[in-house]
Amino acid sequence: MAILQILQYPDERLHTVAKKVVEVNEVTRKLVRDMAETMYAAPGVGLAATQVDVHERIIVLDISETHDNLMVFINPEILSASGEQAGEEGCLSVPGIYETVRRSGKIKVKALDETGEFFTMEAEGFLAVCIQHEMDHLQGKVFVEYLSQLKQTRLRAKLKKRRREAL
Ligand code: GNR
Ligand code: NI
């Protein structure tokens, strides 16, 4: 297994739109394992392939406290969405920044698992937030893009300053 490097906002590669996985095979499964290891090590509750500079529609998630409930979504699609919720979000590509984002309250998703098996799933609450956050990554969208332009400008200045001071 391997821990992969996570792209840091504002890296333009985070805005790449991921392509569908054509065949779920051993290469896919190795990437899924490496993504899971990277997510657990970070630590984070989810990771999209986009964040490790692989532009394919693959997501790993584990919102359990015990880190024993890995969920894999390959070629995920939202079939339906309803309601609304607002919650504080963070992102491994934007460390140390937490902002409230409004999202659908409940979603129904279809995807393939790491064996290539099709499944559908309903999610609400924090799980629904995480799935939407990760699916945004696959479209090249980072959660901070939901903030006002003023907040985004301030955020970029803050990150620049932080990186300067970290050197
Ligand atoms: O670890 C993560 N925590 C989190 C908290 C609230 C809403 C979304 C997330 S996802 C994030 C990991 C990440 O950046 N995934 O893309
Ligand atoms: Ni993220």
PDB file of C-alpha atoms and ligand atoms in Angstrom:
ATOM      1  CA  MET A   1       0.000   0.000   0.000  1.00  0.00           C
ATOM      2  CA  ALA A   2       1.050   3.581  -0.340  1.00  0.00           C
ATOM      3  CA  ILE A   3       0.172   6.946   1.043  1.00  0.00           C
ATOM      4  CA  LEU A   4      -0.516   9.321  -1.804  1.00  0.00           C
ATOM      5  CA  GLN A   5       0.115  13.049  -1.926  1.00  0.00           C
ATOM      6  CA  ILE A   6      -3.033  15.171  -1.528  1.00  0.00           C
ATOM      7  CA  LEU A   7      -3.274  18.232  -3.784  1.00  0.00           C
ATOM      8  CA  GLN A   8      -3.606  21.484  -1.859  1.00  0.00           C
ATOM      9  CA  TYR A   9      -6.017  24.272  -2.797  1.00  0.00           C
ATOM     10  CA  PRO A  10      -5.565  26.456  -4.845  1.00  0.00           C
ATOM     11  CA  ASP A  11      -3.925  23.857  -7.106  1.00  0.00           C
ATOM     12  CA  GLU A  12      -5.570  24.085 -10.530  1.00  0.00           C
ATOM     13  CA  ARG A  13      -5.501  20.286 -10.888  1.00  0.00           C
ATOM     14  CA  LEU A  14      -8.293  20.219  -8.264  1.00  0.00           C
ATOM     15  CA  HIS A  15     -10.519  21.729 -10.966  1.00  0.00           C
ATOM     16  CA  THR A  16     -10.094  18.809 -13.363  1.00  0.00           C
ATOM     17  CA  VAL A  17     -13.332  16.992 -14.248  1.00  0.00           C
ATOM     18  CA  ALA A  18     -12.898  13.253 -13.623  1.00  0.00           C
ATOM     19  CA  LYS A  19     -13.726  10.651 -16.289  1.00  0.00           C
ATOM     20  CA  LYS A  20     -15.811   7.535 -15.811  1.00  0.00           C
ATOM     21  CA  VAL A  21     -13.993   4.331 -14.932  1.00  0.00           C
ATOM     22  CA  VAL A  22     -14.307   2.079 -17.988  1.00  0.00           C
ATOM     23  CA  GLU A  23     -13.386  -1.187 -16.276  1.00  0.00           C
ATOM     24  CA  VAL A  24     -13.076  -1.983 -12.566  1.00  0.00           C
ATOM     25  CA  ASN A  25      -9.908  -4.079 -12.408  1.00  0.00           C
ATOM     26  CA  GLU A  26      -6.810  -4.742 -10.255  1.00  0.00           C
ATOM     27  CA  VAL A  27      -5.394  -1.299 -11.083  1.00  0.00           C
ATOM     28  CA  THR A  28      -8.639   0.273  -9.833  1.00  0.00           C
ATOM     29  CA  ARG A  29      -8.540  -1.854  -6.680  1.00  0.00           C
ATOM     30  CA  LYS A  30      -4.940  -0.887  -5.939  1.00  0.00           C
ATOM     31  CA  LEU A  31      -5.865   2.786  -6.285  1.00  0.00           C
ATOM     32  CA  VAL A  32      -8.866   2.270  -3.975  1.00  0.00           C
ATOM     33  CA  ARG A  33      -6.605   0.641  -1.342  1.00  0.00           C
ATOM     34  CA  ASP A  34      -4.051   3.439  -1.592  1.00  0.00           C
ATOM     35  CA  MET A  35      -6.780   6.084  -1.402  1.00  0.00           C
ATOM     36  CA  ALA A  36      -8.230   4.419   1.710  1.00  0.00           C
ATOM     37  CA  GLU A  37      -4.809   4.271   3.360  1.00  0.00           C
ATOM     38  CA  THR A  38      -4.221   7.930   2.484  1.00  0.00           C
ATOM     39  CA  MET A  39      -7.646   8.926   3.880  1.00  0.00           C
ATOM     40  CA  TYR A  40      -7.146   7.019   7.162  1.00  0.00           C
ATOM     41  CA  ALA A  41      -3.623   8.390   7.611  1.00  0.00           C
ATOM     42  CA  ALA A  42      -4.651  12.005   7.001  1.00  0.00           C
ATOM     43  CA  PRO A  43      -7.042  11.447   8.891  1.00  0.00           C
ATOM     44  CA  GLY A  44     -10.192  12.216   6.929  1.00  0.00           C
ATOM     45  CA  VAL A  45     -13.658  10.778   6.430  1.00  0.00           C
ATOM     46  CA  GLY A  46     -13.519  10.778   2.645  1.00  0.00           C
ATOM     47  CA  LEU A  47     -11.261  11.170  -0.356  1.00  0.00           C
ATOM     48  CA  ALA A  48     -11.927  11.671  -4.053  1.00  0.00           C
ATOM     49  CA  ALA A  49      -9.425  10.471  -6.671  1.00  0.00           C
ATOM     50  CA  THR A  50      -9.172  14.067  -7.918  1.00  0.00           C
ATOM     51  CA  GLN A  51      -7.441  14.976  -4.646  1.00  0.00           C
ATOM     52  CA  VAL A  52      -4.612  12.535  -5.385  1.00  0.00           C
ATOM     53  CA  ASP A  53      -4.332  13.790  -8.985  1.00  0.00           C
ATOM     54  CA  VAL A  54      -6.096  10.792 -10.546  1.00  0.00           C
ATOM     55  CA  HIS A  55      -8.958  12.085 -12.658  1.00  0.00           C
ATOM     56  CA  GLU A  56     -11.326   9.125 -12.572  1.00  0.00           C
ATOM     57  CA  ARG A  57     -14.717   8.900 -10.846  1.00  0.00           C
ATOM     58  CA  ILE A  58     -13.646   7.095  -7.658  1.00  0.00           C
ATOM     59  CA  ILE A  59     -14.498   7.976  -4.050  1.00  0.00           C
ATOM     60  CA  VAL A  60     -13.667   6.331  -0.734  1.00  0.00           C
ATOM     61  CA  LEU A  61     -15.530   7.187   2.480  1.00  0.00           C
ATOM     62  CA  ASP A  62     -15.514   6.020   6.074  1.00  0.00           C
ATOM     63  CA  ILE A  63     -17.476   8.058   8.580  1.00  0.00           C
ATOM     64  CA  SER A  64     -17.234   5.418  11.342  1.00  0.00           C
ATOM     65  CA  GLU A  65     -15.214   6.238  14.448  1.00  0.00           C
ATOM     66  CA  THR A  66     -13.662   2.791  14.348  1.00  0.00           C
ATOM     67  CA  HIS A  67     -12.352   3.115  10.753  1.00  0.00           C
ATOM     68  CA  ASP A  68     -13.859  -0.218   9.817  1.00  0.00           C
ATOM     69  CA  ASN A  69     -16.654   0.796   7.465  1.00  0.00           C
ATOM     70  CA  LEU A  70     -14.990   1.671   4.170  1.00  0.00           C
ATOM     71  CA  MET A  71     -17.393   2.657   1.401  1.00  0.00           C
ATOM     72  CA  VAL A  72     -16.260   2.746  -2.220  1.00  0.00           C
ATOM     73  CA  PHE A  73     -18.154   4.572  -4.964  1.00  0.00           C
ATOM     74  CA  ILE A  74     -17.026   4.126  -8.561  1.00  0.00           C
ATOM     75  CA  ASN A  75     -18.852   6.151 -11.241  1.00  0.00           C
ATOM     76  CA  PRO A  76     -21.303   7.526  -8.643  1.00  0.00           C
ATOM     77  CA  GLU A  77     -24.433   9.321  -9.801  1.00  0.00           C
ATOM     78  CA  ILE A  78     -27.129  11.048  -7.775  1.00  0.00           C
ATOM     79  CA  LEU A  79     -30.524   9.622  -8.728  1.00  0.00           C
ATOM     80  CA  SER A  80     -32.581  11.967  -6.554  1.00  0.00           C
ATOM     81  CA  ALA A  81     -32.107  14.604  -3.904  1.00  0.00           C
ATOM     82  CA  SER A  82     -34.485  16.258  -1.467  1.00  0.00           C
ATOM     83  CA  GLY A  83     -34.541  18.576   1.518  1.00  0.00           C
ATOM     84  CA  GLU A  84     -31.761  20.768   2.764  1.00  0.00           C
ATOM     85  CA  GLN A  85     -29.134  20.825   5.452  1.00  0.00           C
ATOM     86  CA  ALA A  86     -26.301  23.145   6.403  1.00  0.00           C
ATOM     87  CA  GLY A  87     -23.202  21.886   8.137  1.00  0.00           C
ATOM     88  CA  GLU A  88     -19.620  22.827   8.818  1.00  0.00           C
ATOM     89  CA  GLU A  89     -17.264  21.273   6.274  1.00  0.00           C
ATOM     90  CA  GLY A  90     -13.556  20.812   6.043  1.00  0.00           C
ATOM     91  CA  CYS A  91     -11.373  19.363   3.305  1.00  0.00           C
ATOM     92  CA  LEU A  92      -8.035  17.600   3.209  1.00  0.00           C
ATOM     93  CA  SER A  93      -7.150  19.836   0.251  1.00  0.00           C
ATOM     94  CA  VAL A  94      -7.888  22.980   2.299  1.00  0.00           C
ATOM     95  CA  PRO A  95      -6.488  22.082   5.741  1.00  0.00           C
ATOM     96  CA  GLY A  96      -7.517  24.116   8.772  1.00  0.00           C
ATOM     97  CA  ILE A  97     -10.454  25.817   7.055  1.00  0.00           C
ATOM     98  CA  TYR A  98     -14.006  25.058   8.218  1.00  0.00           C
ATOM     99  CA  GLU A  99     -17.038  26.740   6.702  1.00  0.00           C
ATOM    100  CA  THR A 100     -20.765  26.110   6.627  1.00  0.00           C
ATOM    101  CA  VAL A 101     -22.164  24.772   3.358  1.00  0.00           C
ATOM    102  CA  ARG A 102     -25.811  24.154   2.397  1.00  0.00           C
ATOM    103  CA  ARG A 103     -26.521  20.866   0.707  1.00  0.00           C
ATOM    104  CA  SER A 104     -29.336  18.432  -0.046  1.00  0.00           C
ATOM    105  CA  GLY A 105     -30.667  16.743   3.061  1.00  0.00           C
ATOM    106  CA  LYS A 106     -31.288  13.347   1.549  1.00  0.00           C
ATOM    107  CA  ILE A 107     -29.896  11.729  -1.606  1.00  0.00           C
ATOM    108  CA  LYS A 108     -30.165   8.486  -3.504  1.00  0.00           C
ATOM    109  CA  VAL A 109     -26.941   7.412  -5.200  1.00  0.00           C
ATOM    110  CA  LYS A 110     -26.003   4.691  -7.629  1.00  0.00           C
ATOM    111  CA  ALA A 111     -22.447   3.488  -8.114  1.00  0.00           C
ATOM    112  CA  LEU A 112     -20.210   0.461  -8.569  1.00  0.00           C
ATOM    113  CA  ASP A 113     -18.223  -1.028  -5.703  1.00  0.00           C
ATOM    114  CA  GLU A 114     -14.576  -2.166  -5.953  1.00  0.00           C
ATOM    115  CA  THR A 115     -15.659  -5.507  -7.412  1.00  0.00           C
ATOM    116  CA  GLY A 116     -17.550  -3.735 -10.196  1.00  0.00           C
ATOM    117  CA  GLU A 117     -20.909  -4.614  -8.635  1.00  0.00           C
ATOM    118  CA  PHE A 118     -23.723  -2.091  -9.088  1.00  0.00           C
ATOM    119  CA  PHE A 119     -25.522  -0.778  -6.000  1.00  0.00           C
ATOM    120  CA  THR A 120     -27.853   2.012  -4.952  1.00  0.00           C
ATOM    121  CA  MET A 121     -27.903   3.664  -1.582  1.00  0.00           C
ATOM    122  CA  GLU A 122     -29.893   6.277   0.294  1.00  0.00           C
ATOM    123  CA  ALA A 123     -28.088   8.684   2.575  1.00  0.00           C
ATOM    124  CA  GLU A 124     -28.988  11.590   4.830  1.00  0.00           C
ATOM    125  CA  GLY A 125     -27.250  13.704   7.446  1.00  0.00           C
ATOM    126  CA  PHE A 126     -23.462  13.728   7.566  1.00  0.00           C
ATOM    127  CA  LEU A 127     -23.109  10.779   5.171  1.00  0.00           C
ATOM    128  CA  ALA A 128     -25.129  12.660   2.553  1.00  0.00           C
ATOM    129  CA  VAL A 129     -22.931  15.732   3.094  1.00  0.00           C
ATOM    130  CA  CYS A 130     -19.764  13.694   2.603  1.00  0.00           C
ATOM    131  CA  ILE A 131     -21.002  11.998  -0.576  1.00  0.00           C
ATOM    132  CA  GLN A 132     -21.966  15.384  -2.055  1.00  0.00           C
ATOM    133  CA  HIS A 133     -18.608  16.898  -0.991  1.00  0.00           C
ATOM    134  CA  GLU A 134     -16.694  14.055  -2.676  1.00  0.00           C
ATOM    135  CA  MET A 135     -18.850  14.093  -5.817  1.00  0.00           C
ATOM    136  CA  ASP A 136     -18.118  17.812  -6.137  1.00  0.00           C
ATOM    137  CA  HIS A 137     -14.381  17.003  -6.155  1.00  0.00           C
ATOM    138  CA  LEU A 138     -14.972  14.683  -9.125  1.00  0.00           C
ATOM    139  CA  GLN A 139     -16.538  17.656 -10.953  1.00  0.00           C
ATOM    140  CA  GLY A 140     -13.512  19.791 -10.100  1.00  0.00           C
ATOM    141  CA  LYS A 141     -15.299  21.689  -7.349  1.00  0.00           C
ATOM    142  CA  VAL A 142     -13.843  22.428  -3.902  1.00  0.00           C
ATOM    143  CA  PHE A 143     -16.254  23.318  -1.039  1.00  0.00           C
ATOM    144  CA  VAL A 144     -14.798  26.810  -0.607  1.00  0.00           C
ATOM    145  CA  GLU A 145     -16.259  27.695  -4.033  1.00  0.00           C
ATOM    146  CA  TYR A 146     -19.681  27.855  -2.326  1.00  0.00           C
ATOM    147  CA  LEU A 147     -18.455  30.821  -0.261  1.00  0.00           C
ATOM    148  CA  SER A 148     -18.893  34.443  -1.311  1.00  0.00           C
ATOM    149  CA  GLN A 149     -16.192  35.926  -3.563  1.00  0.00           C
ATOM    150  CA  LEU A 150     -15.083  38.125  -0.664  1.00  0.00           C
ATOM    151  CA  LYS A 151     -14.624  35.093   1.616  1.00  0.00           C
ATOM    152  CA  GLN A 152     -12.764  33.218  -1.121  1.00  0.00           C
ATOM    153  CA  THR A 153     -10.387  36.116  -1.673  1.00  0.00           C
ATOM    154  CA  ARG A 154      -9.708  36.368   2.072  1.00  0.00           C
ATOM    155  CA  LEU A 155      -9.241  32.625   2.273  1.00  0.00           C
ATOM    156  CA  ARG A 156      -6.641  32.583  -0.503  1.00  0.00           C
ATOM    157  CA  ALA A 157      -4.736  35.403   1.202  1.00  0.00           C
ATOM    158  CA  LYS A 158      -4.844  33.511   4.500  1.00  0.00           C
ATOM    159  CA  LEU A 159      -3.557  30.302   2.893  1.00  0.00           C
ATOM    160  CA  LYS A 160      -0.776  32.195   1.108  1.00  0.00           C
ATOM    161  CA  LYS A 161       0.323  33.809   4.380  1.00  0.00           C
ATOM    162  CA  ARG A 162       0.165  30.484   6.197  1.00  0.00           C
ATOM    163  CA  ARG A 163       2.306  28.794   3.540  1.00  0.00           C
ATOM    164  CA  ARG A 164       4.826  31.639   3.596  1.00  0.00           C
ATOM    165  CA  GLU A 165       5.145  31.282   7.363  1.00  0.00           C
ATOM    166  CA  ALA A 166       5.433  27.505   7.123  1.00  0.00           C
ATOM    167  CA  LEU A 167       8.538  27.711   4.927  1.00  0.00           C
TER     168      LEU A 167
HETATM  169  O1  GNR B   1     -12.269  14.685   6.332  1.00  0.00           O
HETATM  170  C1  GNR B   1     -13.198  15.362   5.874  1.00  0.00           C
HETATM  171  N1  GNR B   1     -14.146  15.841   6.707  1.00  0.00           N
HETATM  172  C2  GNR B   1     -15.302  16.468   6.285  1.00  0.00           C
HETATM  173  C3  GNR B   1     -16.057  17.139   7.218  1.00  0.00           C
HETATM  174  C4  GNR B   1     -17.235  17.765   6.869  1.00  0.00           C
HETATM  175  C5  GNR B   1     -17.669  17.681   5.566  1.00  0.00           C
HETATM  176  C6  GNR B   1     -16.925  17.030   4.604  1.00  0.00           C
HETATM  177  C7  GNR B   1     -15.750  16.410   4.963  1.00  0.00           C
HETATM  178  S1  GNR B   1     -14.833  15.549   3.781  1.00  0.00           S
HETATM  179  C8  GNR B   1     -13.231  15.679   4.437  1.00  0.00           C
HETATM  180  C9  GNR B   1     -12.250  14.866   3.619  1.00  0.00           C
HETATM  181  C10 GNR B   1     -12.141  15.470   2.244  1.00  0.00           C
HETATM  182  O2  GNR B   1     -11.583  16.499   2.001  1.00  0.00           O
HETATM  183  N2  GNR B   1     -12.746  14.843   1.291  1.00  0.00           N
HETATM  184  O3  GNR B   1     -12.749  15.361   0.055  1.00  0.00           O
HETATM  185 NI    NI B   2     -12.531  17.457   0.252  1.00  0.00          NI
END
